[in-house]
Tab-separated table of C-alpha atoms and ligand atoms in Angstrom:
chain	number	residue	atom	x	y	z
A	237	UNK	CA	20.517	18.484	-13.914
A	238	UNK	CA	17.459	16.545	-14.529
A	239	UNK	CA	13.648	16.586	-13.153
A	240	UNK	CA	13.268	13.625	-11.515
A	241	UNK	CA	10.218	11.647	-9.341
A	242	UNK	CA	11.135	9.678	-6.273
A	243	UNK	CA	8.766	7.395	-4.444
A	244	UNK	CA	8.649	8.286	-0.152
A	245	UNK	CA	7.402	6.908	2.604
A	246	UNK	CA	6.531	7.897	5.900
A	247	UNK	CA	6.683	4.945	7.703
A	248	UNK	CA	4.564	3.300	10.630
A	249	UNK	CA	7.086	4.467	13.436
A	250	UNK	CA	6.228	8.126	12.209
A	251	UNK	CA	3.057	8.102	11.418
A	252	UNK	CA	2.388	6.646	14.725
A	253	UNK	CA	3.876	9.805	16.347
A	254	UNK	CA	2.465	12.113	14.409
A	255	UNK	CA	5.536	13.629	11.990
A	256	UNK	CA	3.722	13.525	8.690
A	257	UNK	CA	3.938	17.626	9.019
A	258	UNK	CA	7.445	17.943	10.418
A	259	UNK	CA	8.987	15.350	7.923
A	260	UNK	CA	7.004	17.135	5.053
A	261	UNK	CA	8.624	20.493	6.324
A	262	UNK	CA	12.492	19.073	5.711
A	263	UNK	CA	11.208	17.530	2.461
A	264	UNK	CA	9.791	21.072	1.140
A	265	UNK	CA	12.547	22.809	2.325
A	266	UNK	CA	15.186	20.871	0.670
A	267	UNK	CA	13.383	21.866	-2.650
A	268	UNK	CA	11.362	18.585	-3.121
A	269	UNK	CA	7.758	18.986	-4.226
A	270	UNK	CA	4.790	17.039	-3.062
A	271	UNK	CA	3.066	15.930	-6.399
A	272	UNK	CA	1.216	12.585	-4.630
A	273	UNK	CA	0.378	11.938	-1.048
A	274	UNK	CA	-2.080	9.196	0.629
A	275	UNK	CA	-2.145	8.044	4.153
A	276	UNK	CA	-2.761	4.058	3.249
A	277	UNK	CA	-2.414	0.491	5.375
A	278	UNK	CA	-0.331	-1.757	3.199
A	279	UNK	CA	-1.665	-5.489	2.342
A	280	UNK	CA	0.986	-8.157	3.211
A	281	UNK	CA	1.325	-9.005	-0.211
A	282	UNK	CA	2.319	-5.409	-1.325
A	283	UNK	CA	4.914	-4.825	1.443
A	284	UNK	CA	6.140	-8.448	0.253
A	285	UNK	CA	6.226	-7.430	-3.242
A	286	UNK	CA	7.498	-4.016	-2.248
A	287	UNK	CA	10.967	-4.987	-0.462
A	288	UNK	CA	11.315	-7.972	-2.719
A	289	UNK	CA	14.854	-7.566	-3.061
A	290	UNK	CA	15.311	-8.238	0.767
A	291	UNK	CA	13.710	-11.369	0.489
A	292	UNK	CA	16.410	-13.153	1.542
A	293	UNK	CA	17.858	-11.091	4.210
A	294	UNK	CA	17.268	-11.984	7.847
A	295	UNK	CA	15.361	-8.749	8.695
A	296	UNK	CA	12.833	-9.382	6.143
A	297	UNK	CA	9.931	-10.961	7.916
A	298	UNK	CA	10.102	-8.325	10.668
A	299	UNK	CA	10.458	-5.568	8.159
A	300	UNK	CA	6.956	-6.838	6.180
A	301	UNK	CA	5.581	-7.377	9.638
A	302	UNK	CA	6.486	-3.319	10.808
A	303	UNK	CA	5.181	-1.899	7.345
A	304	UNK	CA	2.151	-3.415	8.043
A	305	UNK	CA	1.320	-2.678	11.417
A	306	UNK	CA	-0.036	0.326	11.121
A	307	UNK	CA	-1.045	3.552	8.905
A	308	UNK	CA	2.054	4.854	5.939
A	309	UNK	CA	2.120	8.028	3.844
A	310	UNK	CA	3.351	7.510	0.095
A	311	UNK	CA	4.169	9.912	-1.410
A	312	UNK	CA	5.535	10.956	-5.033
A	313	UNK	CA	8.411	13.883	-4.616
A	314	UNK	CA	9.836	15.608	-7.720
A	315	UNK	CA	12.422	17.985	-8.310
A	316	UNK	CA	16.434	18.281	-9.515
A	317	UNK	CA	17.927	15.058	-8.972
A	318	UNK	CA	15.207	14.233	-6.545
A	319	UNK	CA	16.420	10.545	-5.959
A	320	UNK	CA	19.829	11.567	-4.404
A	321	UNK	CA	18.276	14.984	-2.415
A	322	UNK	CA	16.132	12.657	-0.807
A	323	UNK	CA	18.173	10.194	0.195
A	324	UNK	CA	20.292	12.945	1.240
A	325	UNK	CA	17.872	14.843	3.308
A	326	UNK	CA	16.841	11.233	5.138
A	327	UNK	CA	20.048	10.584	6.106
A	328	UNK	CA	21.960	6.737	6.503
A	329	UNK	CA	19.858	3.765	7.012
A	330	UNK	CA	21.340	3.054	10.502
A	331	UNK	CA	20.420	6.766	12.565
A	332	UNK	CA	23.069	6.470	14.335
A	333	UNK	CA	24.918	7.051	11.174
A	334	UNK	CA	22.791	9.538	10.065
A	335	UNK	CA	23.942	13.269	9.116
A	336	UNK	CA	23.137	16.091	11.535
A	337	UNK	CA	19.802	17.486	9.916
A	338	UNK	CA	18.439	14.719	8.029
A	339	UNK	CA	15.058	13.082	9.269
A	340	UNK	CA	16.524	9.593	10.331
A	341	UNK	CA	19.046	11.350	12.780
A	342	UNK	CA	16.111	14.117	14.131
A	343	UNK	CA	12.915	10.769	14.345
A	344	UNK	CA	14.253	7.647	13.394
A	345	UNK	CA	14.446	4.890	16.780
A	346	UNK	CA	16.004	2.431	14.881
A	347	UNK	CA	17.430	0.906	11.536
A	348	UNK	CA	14.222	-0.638	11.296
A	349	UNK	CA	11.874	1.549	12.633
A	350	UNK	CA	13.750	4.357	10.262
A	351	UNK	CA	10.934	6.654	9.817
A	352	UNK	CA	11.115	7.259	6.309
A	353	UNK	CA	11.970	5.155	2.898
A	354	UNK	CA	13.469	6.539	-0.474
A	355	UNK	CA	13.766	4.748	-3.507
A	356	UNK	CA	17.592	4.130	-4.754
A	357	UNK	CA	17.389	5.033	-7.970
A	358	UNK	CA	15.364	6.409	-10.929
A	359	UNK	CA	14.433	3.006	-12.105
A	360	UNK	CA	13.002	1.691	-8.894
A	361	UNK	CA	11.528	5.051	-7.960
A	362	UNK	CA	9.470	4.121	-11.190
A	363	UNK	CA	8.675	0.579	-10.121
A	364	UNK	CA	7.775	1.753	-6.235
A	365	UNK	CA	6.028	4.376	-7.765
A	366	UNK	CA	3.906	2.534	-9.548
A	367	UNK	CA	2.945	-0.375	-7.525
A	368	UNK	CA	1.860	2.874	-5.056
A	369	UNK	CA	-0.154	4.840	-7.346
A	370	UNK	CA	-2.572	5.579	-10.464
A	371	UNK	CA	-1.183	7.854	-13.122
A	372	UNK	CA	-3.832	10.097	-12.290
A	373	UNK	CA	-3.390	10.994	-8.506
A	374	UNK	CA	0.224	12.614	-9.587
A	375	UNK	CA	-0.282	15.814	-10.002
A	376	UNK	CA	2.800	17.673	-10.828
E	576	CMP	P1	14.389	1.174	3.632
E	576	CMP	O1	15.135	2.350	3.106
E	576	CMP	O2	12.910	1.203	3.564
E	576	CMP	O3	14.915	-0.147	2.896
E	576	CMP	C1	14.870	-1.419	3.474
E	576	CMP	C2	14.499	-1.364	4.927
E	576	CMP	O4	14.874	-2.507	5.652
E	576	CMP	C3	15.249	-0.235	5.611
E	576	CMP	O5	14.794	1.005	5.180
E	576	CMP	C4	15.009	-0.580	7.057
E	576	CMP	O6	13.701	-0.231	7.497
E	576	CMP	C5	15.129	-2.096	6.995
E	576	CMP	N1	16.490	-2.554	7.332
E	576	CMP	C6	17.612	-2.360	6.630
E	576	CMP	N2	18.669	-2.943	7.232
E	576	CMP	C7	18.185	-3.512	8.350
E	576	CMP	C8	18.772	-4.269	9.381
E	576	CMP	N3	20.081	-4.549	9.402
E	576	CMP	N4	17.974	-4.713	10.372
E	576	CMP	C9	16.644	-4.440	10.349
E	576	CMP	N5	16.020	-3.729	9.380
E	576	CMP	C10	16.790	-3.267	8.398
């Protein structure tokens, strides 16, 4: 088992109605740890740069568009395999595929307005994590 970081996000659907606390809650009690947090407005540029890799999917305008639109909370989570628990404890992409307990089936109104983001794998978590944060507001 390894320590890993994963990059979250609370996205603009949540944040909007006020589940920062009760998302945090299922994060902390899956065994994740909160080692960054900041409540932030993304530039268009970053949320371009950010979902890159959807670039040339047909949902990608929107998706910049919704990240934008209002307040997010990043966040850095660590912990034992910390990519997979968190995708685990958000659930599938699509809520109504989600898993009975995991955020995106209890908040999520949509597979775009799906509440929260988790990176896929160590190597992007590093990438998201970094284009999200200074070494130096991760405190582990
Ligand atoms: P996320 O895990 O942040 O990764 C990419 C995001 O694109 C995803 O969550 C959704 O918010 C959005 N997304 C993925 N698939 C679709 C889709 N078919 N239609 C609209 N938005 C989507």
């Amino acid at each position: 088992m390894a320590i890993e970081r994963t990059l979250s996000i609370i996205k603009p659907d949540a944040t909007a109605r006020n589940l920062t606390g009760a998302i945090n809650v299922l994060i902390e009690r899956a065994g994740l740890r909160i080692v960054a947090q900041k409540r932030v407005r993304w530039s268009k540029p970053l949320a371009e740069k950010f979902y890159e890799v959807h670039k040339a999917r047909p949902f990608y305008g929107d998706l910049v568009a919704f990240m934008t639109s209002g307040p997010i909370v990043v966040q850095v989570l660590e912990g034992e395999n910390a990519v997979k628990a968190y995708r685990d404890v958000m659930g599938a992409t699509d809520p109504a595929k989600a898993a009975a307990g995991t955020i995106r089936k209890a908040f999520a109104e949509n597979i775009e307005r799906n509440s929260v983001h988790g990176s896929d794998s160590v190597e992007n978590a590093a990438t998201e994590i970094a284009l999200n944060f200074r070494p130096d507001e991760i405190v582990g």
